[in-house]
Coordinates of C-alpha atoms in Angstrom, one line a residue:
X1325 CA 26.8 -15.6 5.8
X1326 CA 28.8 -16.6 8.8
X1327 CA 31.7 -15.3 7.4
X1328 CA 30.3 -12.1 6.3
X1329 CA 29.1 -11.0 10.4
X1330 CA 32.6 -12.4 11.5
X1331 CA 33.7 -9.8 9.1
X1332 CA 31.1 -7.3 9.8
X1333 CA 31.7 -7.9 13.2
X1334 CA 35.7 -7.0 12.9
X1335 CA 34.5 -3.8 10.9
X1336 CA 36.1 -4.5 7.3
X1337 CA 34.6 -3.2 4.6
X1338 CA 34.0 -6.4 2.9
X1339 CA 32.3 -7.8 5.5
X1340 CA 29.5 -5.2 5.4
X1341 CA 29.6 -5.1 1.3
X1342 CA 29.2 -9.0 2.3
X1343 CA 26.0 -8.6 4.2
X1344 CA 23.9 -6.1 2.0
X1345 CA 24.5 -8.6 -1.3
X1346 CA 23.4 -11.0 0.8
X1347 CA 20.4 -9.2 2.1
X1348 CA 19.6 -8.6 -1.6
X1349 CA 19.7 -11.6 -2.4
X1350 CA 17.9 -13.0 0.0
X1351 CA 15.2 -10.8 -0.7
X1352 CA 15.2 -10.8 -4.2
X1353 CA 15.0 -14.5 -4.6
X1354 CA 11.4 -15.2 -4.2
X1355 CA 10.3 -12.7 -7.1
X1356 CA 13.4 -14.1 -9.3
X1357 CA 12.2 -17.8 -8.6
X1358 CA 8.4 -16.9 -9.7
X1359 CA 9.7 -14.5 -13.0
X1360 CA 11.9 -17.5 -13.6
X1361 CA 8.8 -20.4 -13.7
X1362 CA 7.6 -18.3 -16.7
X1363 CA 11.0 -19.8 -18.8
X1364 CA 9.5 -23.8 -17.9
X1365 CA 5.7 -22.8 -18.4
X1366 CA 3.4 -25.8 -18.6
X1367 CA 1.2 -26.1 -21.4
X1368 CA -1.5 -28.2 -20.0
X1369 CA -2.1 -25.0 -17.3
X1370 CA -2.3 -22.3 -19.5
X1371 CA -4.4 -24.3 -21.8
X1372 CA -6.9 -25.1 -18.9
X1373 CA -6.6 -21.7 -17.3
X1374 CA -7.8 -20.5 -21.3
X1375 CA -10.5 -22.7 -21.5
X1376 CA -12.1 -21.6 -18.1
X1377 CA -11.5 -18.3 -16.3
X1378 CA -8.0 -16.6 -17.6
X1379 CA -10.1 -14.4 -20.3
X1380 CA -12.5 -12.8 -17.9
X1381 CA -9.5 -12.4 -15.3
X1382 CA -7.5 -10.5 -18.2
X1383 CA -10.4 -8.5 -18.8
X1384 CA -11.5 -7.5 -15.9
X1385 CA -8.1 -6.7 -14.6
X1386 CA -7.0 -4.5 -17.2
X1387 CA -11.0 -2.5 -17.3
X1388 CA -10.1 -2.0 -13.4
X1389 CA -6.9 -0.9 -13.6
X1390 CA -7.7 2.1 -16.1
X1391 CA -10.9 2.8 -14.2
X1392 CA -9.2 3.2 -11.2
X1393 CA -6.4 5.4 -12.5
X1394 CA -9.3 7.7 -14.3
X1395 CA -10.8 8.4 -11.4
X1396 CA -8.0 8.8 -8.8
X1397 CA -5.9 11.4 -11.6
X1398 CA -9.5 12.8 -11.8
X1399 CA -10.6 13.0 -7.8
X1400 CA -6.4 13.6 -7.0
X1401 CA -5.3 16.3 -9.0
X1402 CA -8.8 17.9 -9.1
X1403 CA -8.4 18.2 -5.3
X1404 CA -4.9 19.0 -5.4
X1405 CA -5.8 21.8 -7.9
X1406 CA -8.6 23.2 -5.7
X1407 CA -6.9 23.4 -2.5
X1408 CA -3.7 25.0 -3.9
X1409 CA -5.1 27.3 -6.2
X1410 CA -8.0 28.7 -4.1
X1411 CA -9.4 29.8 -0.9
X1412 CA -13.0 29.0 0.4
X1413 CA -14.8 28.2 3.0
X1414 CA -12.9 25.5 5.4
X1415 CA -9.6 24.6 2.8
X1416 CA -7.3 25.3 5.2
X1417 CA -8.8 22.2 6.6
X1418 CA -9.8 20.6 3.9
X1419 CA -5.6 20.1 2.6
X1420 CA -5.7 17.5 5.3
X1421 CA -8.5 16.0 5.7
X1422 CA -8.7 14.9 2.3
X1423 CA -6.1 12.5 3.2
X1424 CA -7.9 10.3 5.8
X1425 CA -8.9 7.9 3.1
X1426 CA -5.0 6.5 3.5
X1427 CA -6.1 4.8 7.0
X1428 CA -9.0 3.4 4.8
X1429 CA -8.1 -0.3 3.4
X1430 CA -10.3 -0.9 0.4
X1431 CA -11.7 -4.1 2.1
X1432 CA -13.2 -2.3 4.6
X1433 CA -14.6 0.1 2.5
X1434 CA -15.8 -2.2 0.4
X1435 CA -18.0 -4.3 2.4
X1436 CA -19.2 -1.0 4.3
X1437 CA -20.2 0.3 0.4
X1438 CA -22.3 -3.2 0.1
X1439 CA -23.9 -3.2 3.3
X1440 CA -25.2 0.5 2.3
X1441 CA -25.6 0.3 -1.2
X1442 CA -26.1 -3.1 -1.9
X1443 CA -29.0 -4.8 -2.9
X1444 CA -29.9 -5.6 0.8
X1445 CA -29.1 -2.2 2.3
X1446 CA -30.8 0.8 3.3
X1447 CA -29.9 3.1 0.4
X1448 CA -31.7 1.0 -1.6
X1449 CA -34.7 -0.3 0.8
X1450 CA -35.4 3.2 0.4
X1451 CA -35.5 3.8 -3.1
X1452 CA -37.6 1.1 -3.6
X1453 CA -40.1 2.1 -0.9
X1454 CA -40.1 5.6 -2.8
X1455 CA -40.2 4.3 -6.4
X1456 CA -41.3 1.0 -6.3
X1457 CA -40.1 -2.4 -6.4
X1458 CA -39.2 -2.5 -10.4
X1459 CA -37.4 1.3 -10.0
X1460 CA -33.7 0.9 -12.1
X1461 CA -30.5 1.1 -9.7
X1462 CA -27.1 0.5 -10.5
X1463 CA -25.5 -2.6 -9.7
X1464 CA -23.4 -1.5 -7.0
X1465 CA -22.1 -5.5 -6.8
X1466 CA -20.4 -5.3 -10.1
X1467 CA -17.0 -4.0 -12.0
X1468 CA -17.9 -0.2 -11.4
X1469 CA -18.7 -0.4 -7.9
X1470 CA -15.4 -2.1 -7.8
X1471 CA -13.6 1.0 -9.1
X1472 CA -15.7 3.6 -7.5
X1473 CA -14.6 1.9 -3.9
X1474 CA -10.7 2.1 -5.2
X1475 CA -11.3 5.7 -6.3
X1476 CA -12.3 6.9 -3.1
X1477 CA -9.5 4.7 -1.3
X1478 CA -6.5 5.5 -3.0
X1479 CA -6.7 9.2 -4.9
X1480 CA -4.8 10.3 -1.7
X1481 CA -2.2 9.2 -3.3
X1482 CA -2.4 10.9 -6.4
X1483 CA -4.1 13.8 -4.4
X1484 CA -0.5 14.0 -2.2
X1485 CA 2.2 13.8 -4.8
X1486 CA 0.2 16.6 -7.4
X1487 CA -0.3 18.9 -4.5
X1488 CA 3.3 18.4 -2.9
X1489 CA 4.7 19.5 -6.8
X1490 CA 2.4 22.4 -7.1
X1491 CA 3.8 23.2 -3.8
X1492 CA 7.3 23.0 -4.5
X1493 CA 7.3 24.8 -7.8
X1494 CA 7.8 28.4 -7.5
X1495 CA 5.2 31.1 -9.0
X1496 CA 7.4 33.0 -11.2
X1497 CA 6.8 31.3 -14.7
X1498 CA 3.1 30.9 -13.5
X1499 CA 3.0 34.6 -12.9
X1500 CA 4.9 36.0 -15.6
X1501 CA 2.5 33.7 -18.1
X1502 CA -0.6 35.4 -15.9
X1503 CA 1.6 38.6 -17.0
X1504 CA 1.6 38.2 -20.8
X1505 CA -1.7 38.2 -20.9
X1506 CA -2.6 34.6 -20.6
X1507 CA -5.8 33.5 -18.5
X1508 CA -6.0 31.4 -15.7
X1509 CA -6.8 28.1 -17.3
X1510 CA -4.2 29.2 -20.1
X1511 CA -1.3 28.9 -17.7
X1512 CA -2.5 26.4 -15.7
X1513 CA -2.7 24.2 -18.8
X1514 CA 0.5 25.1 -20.5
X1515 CA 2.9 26.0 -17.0
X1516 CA 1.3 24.4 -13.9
X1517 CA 0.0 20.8 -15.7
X1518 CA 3.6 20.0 -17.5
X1519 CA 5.1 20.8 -14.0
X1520 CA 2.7 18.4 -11.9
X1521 CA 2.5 15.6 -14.6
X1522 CA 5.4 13.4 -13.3
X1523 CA 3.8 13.4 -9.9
X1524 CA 0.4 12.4 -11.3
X1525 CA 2.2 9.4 -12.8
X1526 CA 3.8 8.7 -9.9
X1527 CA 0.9 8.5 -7.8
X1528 CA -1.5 6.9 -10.7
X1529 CA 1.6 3.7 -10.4
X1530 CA 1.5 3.6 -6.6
X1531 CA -2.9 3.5 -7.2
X1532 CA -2.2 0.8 -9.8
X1533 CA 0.1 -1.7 -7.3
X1534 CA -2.2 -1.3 -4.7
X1535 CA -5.4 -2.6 -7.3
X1536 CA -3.1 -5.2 -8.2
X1537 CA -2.1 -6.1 -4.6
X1538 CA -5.7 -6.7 -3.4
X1539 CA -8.3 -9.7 -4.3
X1540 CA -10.8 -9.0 -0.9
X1541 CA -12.2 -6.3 -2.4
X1542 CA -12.9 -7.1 -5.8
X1543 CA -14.3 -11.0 -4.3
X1544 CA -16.8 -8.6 -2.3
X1545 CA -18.0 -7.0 -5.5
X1546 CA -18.1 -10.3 -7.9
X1547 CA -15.3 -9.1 -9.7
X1548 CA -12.5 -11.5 -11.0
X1549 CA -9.0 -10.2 -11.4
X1550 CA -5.8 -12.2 -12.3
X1551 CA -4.9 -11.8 -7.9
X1552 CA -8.5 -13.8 -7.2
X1553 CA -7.1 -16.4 -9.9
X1554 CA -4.1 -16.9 -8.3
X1555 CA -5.8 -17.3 -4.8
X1556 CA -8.4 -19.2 -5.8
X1557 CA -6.0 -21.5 -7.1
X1558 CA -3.5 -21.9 -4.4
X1559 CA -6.2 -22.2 -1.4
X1560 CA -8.3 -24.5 -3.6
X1561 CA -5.7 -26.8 -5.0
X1562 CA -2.6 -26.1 -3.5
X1563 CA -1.1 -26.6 -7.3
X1564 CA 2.3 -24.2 -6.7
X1565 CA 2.9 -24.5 -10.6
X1566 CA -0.4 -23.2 -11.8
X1567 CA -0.3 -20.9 -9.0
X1568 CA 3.1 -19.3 -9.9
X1569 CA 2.6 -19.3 -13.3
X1570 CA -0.9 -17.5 -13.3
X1571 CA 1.1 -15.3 -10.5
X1572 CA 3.5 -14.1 -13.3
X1573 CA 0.6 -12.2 -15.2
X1574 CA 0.1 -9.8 -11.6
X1575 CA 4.2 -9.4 -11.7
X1576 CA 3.8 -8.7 -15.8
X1577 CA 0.7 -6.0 -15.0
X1578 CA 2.8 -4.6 -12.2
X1579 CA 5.7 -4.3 -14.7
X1580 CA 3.2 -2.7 -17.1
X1581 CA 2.5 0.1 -14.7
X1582 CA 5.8 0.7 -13.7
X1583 CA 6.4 1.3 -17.5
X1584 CA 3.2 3.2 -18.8
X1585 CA 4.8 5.7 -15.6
X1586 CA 7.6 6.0 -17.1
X1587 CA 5.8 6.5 -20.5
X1588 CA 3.4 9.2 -18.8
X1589 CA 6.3 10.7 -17.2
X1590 CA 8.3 11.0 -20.1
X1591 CA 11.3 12.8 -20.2
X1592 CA 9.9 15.5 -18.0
X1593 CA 12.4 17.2 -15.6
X1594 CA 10.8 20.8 -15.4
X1595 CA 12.6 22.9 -12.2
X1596 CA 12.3 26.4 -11.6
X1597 CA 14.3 28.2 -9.6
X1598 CA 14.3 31.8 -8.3
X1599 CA 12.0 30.9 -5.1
X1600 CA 11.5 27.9 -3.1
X1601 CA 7.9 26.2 -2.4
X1602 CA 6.4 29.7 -2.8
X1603 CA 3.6 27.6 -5.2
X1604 CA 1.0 29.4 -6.9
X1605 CA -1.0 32.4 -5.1
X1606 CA -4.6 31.4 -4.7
X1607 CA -7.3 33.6 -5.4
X1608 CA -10.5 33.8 -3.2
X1609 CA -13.8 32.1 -4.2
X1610 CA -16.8 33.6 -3.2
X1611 CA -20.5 32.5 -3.6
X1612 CA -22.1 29.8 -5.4
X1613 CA -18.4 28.9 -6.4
X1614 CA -17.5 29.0 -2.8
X1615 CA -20.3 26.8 -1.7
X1616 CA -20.0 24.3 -4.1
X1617 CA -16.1 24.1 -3.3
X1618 CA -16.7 23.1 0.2
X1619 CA -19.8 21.2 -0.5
X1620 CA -17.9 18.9 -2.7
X1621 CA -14.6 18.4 -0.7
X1622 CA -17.1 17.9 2.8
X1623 CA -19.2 14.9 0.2
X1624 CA -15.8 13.2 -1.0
X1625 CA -14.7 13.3 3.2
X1626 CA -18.0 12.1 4.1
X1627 CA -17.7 9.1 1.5
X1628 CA -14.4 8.0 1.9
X1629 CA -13.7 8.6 5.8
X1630 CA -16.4 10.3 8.2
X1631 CA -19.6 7.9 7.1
X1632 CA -17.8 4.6 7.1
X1633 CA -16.3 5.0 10.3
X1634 CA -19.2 6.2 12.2
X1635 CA -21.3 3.1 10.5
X1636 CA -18.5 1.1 11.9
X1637 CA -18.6 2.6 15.1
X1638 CA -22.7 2.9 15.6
X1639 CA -22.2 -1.2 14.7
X1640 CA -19.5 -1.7 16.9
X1641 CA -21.4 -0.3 19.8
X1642 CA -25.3 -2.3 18.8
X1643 CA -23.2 -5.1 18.2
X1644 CA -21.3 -5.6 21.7
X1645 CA -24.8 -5.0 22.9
X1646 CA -26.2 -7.8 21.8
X1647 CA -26.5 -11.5 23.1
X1648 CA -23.7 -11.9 19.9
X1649 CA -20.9 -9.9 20.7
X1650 CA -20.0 -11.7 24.1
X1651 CA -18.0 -14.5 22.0
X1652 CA -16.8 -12.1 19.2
X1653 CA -15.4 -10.2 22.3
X1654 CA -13.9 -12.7 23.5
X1655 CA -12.1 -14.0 20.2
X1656 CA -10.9 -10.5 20.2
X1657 CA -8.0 -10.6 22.3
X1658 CA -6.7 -13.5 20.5
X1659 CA -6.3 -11.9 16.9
X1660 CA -5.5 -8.5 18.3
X1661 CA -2.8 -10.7 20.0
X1662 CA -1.6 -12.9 16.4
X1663 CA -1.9 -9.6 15.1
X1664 CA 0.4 -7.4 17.0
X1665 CA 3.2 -10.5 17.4
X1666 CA 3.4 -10.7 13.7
X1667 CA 3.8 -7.0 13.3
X1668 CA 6.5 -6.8 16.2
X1669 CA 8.2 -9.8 14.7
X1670 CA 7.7 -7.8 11.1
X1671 CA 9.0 -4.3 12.8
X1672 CA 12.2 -5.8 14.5
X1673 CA 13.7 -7.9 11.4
X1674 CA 13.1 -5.0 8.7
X1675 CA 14.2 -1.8 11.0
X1676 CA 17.0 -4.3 11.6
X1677 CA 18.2 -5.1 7.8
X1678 CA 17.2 -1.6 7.1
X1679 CA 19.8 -0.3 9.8
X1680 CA 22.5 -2.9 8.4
X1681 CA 21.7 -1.8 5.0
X1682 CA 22.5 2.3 5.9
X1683 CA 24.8 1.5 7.6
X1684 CA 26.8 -0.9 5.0
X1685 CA 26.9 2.2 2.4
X1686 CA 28.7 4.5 5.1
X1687 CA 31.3 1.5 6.0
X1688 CA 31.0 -1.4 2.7
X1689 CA 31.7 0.0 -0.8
X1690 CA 29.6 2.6 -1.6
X1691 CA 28.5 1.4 -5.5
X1692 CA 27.8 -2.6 -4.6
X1693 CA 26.0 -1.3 -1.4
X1694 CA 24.1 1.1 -3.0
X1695 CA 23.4 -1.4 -5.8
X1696 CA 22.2 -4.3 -3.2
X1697 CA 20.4 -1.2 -1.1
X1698 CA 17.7 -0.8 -4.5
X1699 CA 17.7 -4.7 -5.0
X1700 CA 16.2 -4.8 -1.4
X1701 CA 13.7 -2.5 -2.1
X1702 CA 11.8 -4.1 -4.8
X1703 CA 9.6 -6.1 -2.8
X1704 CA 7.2 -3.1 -2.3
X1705 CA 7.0 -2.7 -6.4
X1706 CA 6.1 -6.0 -6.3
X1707 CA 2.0 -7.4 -5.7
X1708 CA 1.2 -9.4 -2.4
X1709 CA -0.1 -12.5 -3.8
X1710 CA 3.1 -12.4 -6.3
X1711 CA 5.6 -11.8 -2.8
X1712 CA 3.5 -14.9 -1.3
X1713 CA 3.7 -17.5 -4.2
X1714 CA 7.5 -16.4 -5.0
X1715 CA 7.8 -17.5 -1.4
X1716 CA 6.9 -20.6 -1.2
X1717 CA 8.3 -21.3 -4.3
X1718 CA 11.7 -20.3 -2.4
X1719 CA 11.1 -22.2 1.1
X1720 CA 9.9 -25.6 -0.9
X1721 CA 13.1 -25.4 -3.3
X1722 CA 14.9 -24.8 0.1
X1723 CA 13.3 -27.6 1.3
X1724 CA 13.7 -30.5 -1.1
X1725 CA 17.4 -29.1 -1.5
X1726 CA 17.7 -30.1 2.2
X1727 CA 15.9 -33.0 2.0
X1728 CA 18.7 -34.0 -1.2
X1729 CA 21.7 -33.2 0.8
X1730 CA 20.3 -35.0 3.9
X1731 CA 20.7 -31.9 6.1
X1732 CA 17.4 -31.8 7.1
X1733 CA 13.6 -34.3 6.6
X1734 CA 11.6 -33.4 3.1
X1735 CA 8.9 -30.8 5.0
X1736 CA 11.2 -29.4 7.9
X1737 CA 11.0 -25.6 6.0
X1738 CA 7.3 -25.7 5.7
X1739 CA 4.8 -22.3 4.1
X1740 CA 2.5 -22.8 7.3
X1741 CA 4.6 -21.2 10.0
X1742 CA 5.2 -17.4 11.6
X1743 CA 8.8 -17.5 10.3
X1744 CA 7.8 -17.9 7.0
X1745 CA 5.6 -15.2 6.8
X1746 CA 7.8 -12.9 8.7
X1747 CA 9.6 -13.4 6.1
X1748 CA 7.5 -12.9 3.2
X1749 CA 6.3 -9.5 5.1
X1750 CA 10.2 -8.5 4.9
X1751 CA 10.3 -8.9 1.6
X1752 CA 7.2 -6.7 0.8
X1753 CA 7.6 -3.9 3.4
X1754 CA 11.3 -3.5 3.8
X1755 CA 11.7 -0.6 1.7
X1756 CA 9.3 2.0 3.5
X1757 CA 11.6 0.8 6.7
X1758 CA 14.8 1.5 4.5
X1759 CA 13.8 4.7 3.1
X1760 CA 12.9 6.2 6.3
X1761 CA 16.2 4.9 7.8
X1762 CA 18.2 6.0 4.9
X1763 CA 16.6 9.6 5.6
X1764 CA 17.6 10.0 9.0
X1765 CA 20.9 8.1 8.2
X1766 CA 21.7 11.3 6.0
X1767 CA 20.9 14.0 8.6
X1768 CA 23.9 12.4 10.0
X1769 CA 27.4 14.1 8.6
X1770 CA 30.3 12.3 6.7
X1771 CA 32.5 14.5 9.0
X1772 CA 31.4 12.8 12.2
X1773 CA 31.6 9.0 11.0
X1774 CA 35.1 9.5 10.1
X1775 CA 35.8 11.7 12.9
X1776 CA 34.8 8.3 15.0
X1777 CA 36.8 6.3 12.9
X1778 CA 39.8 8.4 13.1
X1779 CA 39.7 8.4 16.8
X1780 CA 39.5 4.0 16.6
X1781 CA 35.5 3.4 17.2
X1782 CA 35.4 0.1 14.9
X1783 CA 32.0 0.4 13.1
X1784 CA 29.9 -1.6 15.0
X1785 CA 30.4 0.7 17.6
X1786 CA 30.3 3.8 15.3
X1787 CA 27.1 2.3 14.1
X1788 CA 25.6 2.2 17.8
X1789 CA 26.6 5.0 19.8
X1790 CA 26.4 7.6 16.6
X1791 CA 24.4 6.7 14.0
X1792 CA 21.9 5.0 15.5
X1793 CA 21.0 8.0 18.3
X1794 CA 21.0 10.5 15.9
X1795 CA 18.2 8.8 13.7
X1796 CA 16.1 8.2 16.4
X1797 CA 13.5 10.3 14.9
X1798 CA 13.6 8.3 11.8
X1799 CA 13.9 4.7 13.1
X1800 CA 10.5 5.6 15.3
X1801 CA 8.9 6.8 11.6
X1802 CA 10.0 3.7 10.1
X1803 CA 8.6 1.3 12.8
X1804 CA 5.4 3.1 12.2
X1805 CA 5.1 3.4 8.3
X1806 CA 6.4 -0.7 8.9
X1807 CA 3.9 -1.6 11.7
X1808 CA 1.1 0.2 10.1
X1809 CA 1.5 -1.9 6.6
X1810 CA 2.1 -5.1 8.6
X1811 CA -1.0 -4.8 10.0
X1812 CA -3.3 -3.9 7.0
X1813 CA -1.9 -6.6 4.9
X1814 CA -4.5 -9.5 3.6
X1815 CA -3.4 -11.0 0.8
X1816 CA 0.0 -12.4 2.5
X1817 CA -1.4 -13.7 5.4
X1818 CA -4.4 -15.3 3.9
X1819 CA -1.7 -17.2 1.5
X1820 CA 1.0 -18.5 3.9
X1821 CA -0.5 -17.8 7.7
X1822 CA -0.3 -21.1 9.7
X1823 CA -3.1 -23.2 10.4
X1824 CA -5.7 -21.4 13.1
X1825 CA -3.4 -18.2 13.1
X1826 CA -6.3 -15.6 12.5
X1827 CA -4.9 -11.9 12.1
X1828 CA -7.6 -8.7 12.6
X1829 CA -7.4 -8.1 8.8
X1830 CA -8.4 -12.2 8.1
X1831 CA -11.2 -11.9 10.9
X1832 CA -12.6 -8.9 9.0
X1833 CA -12.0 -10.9 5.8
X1834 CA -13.7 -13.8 6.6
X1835 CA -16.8 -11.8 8.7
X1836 CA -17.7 -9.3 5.7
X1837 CA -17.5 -12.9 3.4
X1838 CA -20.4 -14.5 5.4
X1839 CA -22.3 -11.0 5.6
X1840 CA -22.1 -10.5 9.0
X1841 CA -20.7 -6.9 8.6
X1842 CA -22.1 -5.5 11.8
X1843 CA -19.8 -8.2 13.5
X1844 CA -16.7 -7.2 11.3
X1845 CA -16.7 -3.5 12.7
X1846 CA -14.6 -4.0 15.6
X1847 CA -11.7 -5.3 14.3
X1848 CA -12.0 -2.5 11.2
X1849 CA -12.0 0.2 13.4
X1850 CA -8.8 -1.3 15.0
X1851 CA -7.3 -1.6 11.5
X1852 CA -7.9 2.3 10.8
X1853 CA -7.6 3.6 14.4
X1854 CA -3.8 2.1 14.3
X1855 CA -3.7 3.4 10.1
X1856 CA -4.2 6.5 10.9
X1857 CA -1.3 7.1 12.9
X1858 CA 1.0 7.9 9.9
X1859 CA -1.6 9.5 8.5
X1860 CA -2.0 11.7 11.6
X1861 CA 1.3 12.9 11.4
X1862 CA 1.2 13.5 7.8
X1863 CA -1.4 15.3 8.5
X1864 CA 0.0 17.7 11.1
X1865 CA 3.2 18.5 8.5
X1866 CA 1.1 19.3 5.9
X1867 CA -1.0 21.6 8.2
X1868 CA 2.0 23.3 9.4
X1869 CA 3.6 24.1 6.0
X1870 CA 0.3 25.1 4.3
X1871 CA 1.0 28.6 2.4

């Protein structure tokens, strides 16, 4: 490594090549080490894990994962279609707002949907005042509460990439099917759905990671997933070994989604060409039809975004009036303080590999760099609590090879410390730093690197006075979309953070576990107020190129 930024540093092109395999590999190594356990798996913990938990964890994983996909390709594209495709009362504003449930994490949702809903909450102190004590309600604490709170949470996602294609692909073969005498629902289902379908599969993969990634949620609603197993293993044993290898089976349903995308996808590749983003001319509603439009994109913004955070807020407010919140205002500080320190630490070392990393395929050879540059990346495809346990598989194999070669004491690389989970954040959120970078990286012309190389600026310096001013733009996008991950994560931090280092996200964890949700809405609100920054701005571009 030394020798690579002496290299680097004298601006040959090995030396760069040098530093992005390395960066690879250094990332890549805690999800190899965990896919590798699977080769040595111990028969005594899969026999035990059968005998007690594993089936229901199976069961329940895979019900929840095709729930949740249902109903975000349902609530997404159904969105996506109405907004593009008509006009009614308040759409223009509804094309964004839809998308506040992004700044939403599913925790928070969650315990806000048991606190209402739940067996002790109003909603149903209600009903049962109305219809009496023995009147039927569903179980809200159970699997399908589970995927209704992920439904409202993450169809953005779906909602986003289904709209952004029916955006992008001209009207002309929409049209001229409207012109051969088809219907409307005729050429929707024959033109517009093969031309959004990759993008629904896309967005229904991202919706599955991000089930897979979370185990506060599901504990909330007494579901168990394979992610609870592996936590409840690890922070109730410590038994790496189980841990890891009950970790594989999130890396294998990960690996399933990825594929049953590809499967969806296909071997779509529909373009059009003839006219750019021109998307498909929307015809006015009027009415009932109207009415019902905007009554049931105001209900899904109510239920997702507007009612939660004014419950939070209206808690917030009775809470820090209260002989309670004086020490919950004064722990405050403190995780706002752990919180914001790991972020910063998370922003600087990503937007710094990330700038290495665009920079290495402008100066290193262009196939290995680009090669290392998607190696880097596969973090994010990769489940938190899979990233964590890969992790400390890594930094105890670092350490007992130490420890062996008398470089260093047995425990010296130790799972409970900041660096360590600095690190396991790089791993998972280097890529939304790297594609950001990469972006503004090519906004910036061949022609002018090597005009700066012709005229002797080594790269370093090319790097720095070129490069790196002309992606300003992009470098301030990618310490947001960074930052803003950083400080939603749970899973991560709950597996690796040191002892006593409590994070907003863990305080909110450990409140809404104990019930006390009205004291939990303080740090929430921080959570989403500091989420909905990208959202924000996502928000304002989609505004400003709405048709």
């Amino acid at each position: 490594m030394r020798l690579a930024i002496t290299r680097l540093a004298g601006g040959g092109q090995r030396g760069w090549t040098s530093v992005a395999v390395v960066a690879a590999i250094v990332v890549a190594v805690p999800v190899l080490m965990l896919a590798s356990s699977i080769l040595t798996p111990s028969g005594e913990v899969w026999s035990q894990q059968w005998r007690t938990r594993l089936p229901g964890e199976l069961r329940d994983t895979a019900i929840l994962l095709v729930g949740v996909a249902v109903g975000t390709v349902v609530l997404g594209a159904g969105l996506a279609w109405l907004v593009s495709a008509y006009r009614f009362p308040g759409s223009r504003q509804f094309g964004w707002m839809l998308i506040l449930p992004l700044a939403m994490p599913s925790y928070i949702l969650g315990f806000l949907t048991l606190s209402s809903v739940g067996r002790t909450g109003p909603v149903q102190d209600w009903w049962r005042d109305r219809f009496g004590t023995d009147a039927w309600f569903p179980d809200v604490e159970s699997l399908g509460g589970a995927i209704v709170t992920f439904t409202l949470v993450l169809y953005p996602y779906v909602y986003l990439l289904a709209r952004a294609a029916l955006r992008d692909q001209a009207s002309g073969a929409y049209q001229a099917a409207r012109t051969l005498g088809a219907t409307r629902s005729e050429a929707s289902r024959r033109i517009v759905l093969p031309l959004v379908r990759p993008a629904i599969a896309a967005g229904v993969a991202v919706v599955m990671m991000e089930t897979l990634t979370d185990f506060a949620t599901v504990q909330y609603f007494g579901v168990d997933t394979v992610s609870v197993g592996v936590f409840r293993i690890w922070r109730g044993t410590y038994d790496r070994d189980a841990a890891s290898q009950i970790a594989t089976l999130v890396l294998a349903f990960a690996l399933l989604a990825i594929g049953l995308e590809r499967v969806a996808r296909g071997r779509a590749r529909f373009s059009q060409t003839g006219a750019t983003g021109a998307g498909i001319e929307p015809s006015r509603l009027r009415g009932g039809r109207a009415a019902l439009a905007t009554g049931a994109c105001t209900a899904m913004v109510l239920a997702a975004f507007a009612g939660p955070v004014v419950r939070l807020v209206v808690w917030a407010v009775q809470e820090q009036q209260s002989e309670r919140g004086t020490p919950l205002i004064d722990q405050y500080p403190e995780y706002l303080a752990n919180s914001l320190q790991l972020v910063a630490f998370t922003v600087v070392a990503c937007i710094g590999v990330a700038v290495v990393l665009a920079n290495a395929q402008r100066f290193g050879r262009p196939r290995i760099t680009q090669w290392a540059t998607r190696v880097t990346a596969m973090g994010y495809a990769v489940p938190g609590p899979v990233v964590a346990i890969g992790v400390i598989l890594a930094v105890v194999g670092l350490d007992e090879l130490l420890g062996r070669a008398g470089l260093a004491l047995p425990g010296a690389v130790r799972t409970g410390s900041l660096l360590i989970l600095v690190y396991a954040y790089v791993v998972r959120f280097l890529a939304p730093g790297l594609t950001a970078v990469e972006a503004g990286m090519g906004q910036v012309s061949e022609e002018v690197t090597a005009s700066a190389r012709t005229l002797g600026a080594p790269p370093l310096e090319t790097a720095r006075r070129i490069h790196l001013p002309l992606s300003r733009s992009s470098l301030l996008a990618a310490t947001v979309l960074v930052g803003v991950d950083a400080l939603k994560e749970l899973p991560i931090v709950l597996l690796l953070r040191p002892f006593g280092f409590d994070t907003l996200p863990v305080w909110v964890y450990n409140l809404a576990s104990e019930s006390r949700f009205q004291q939990a809405a303080l740090p929430a609100l921080s959570i989403i107020v500091v989420a909905l920054l990208p959202v924000a701005l996502l928000a304002r571009r989609l505004d400003r190129t709405d048709p």
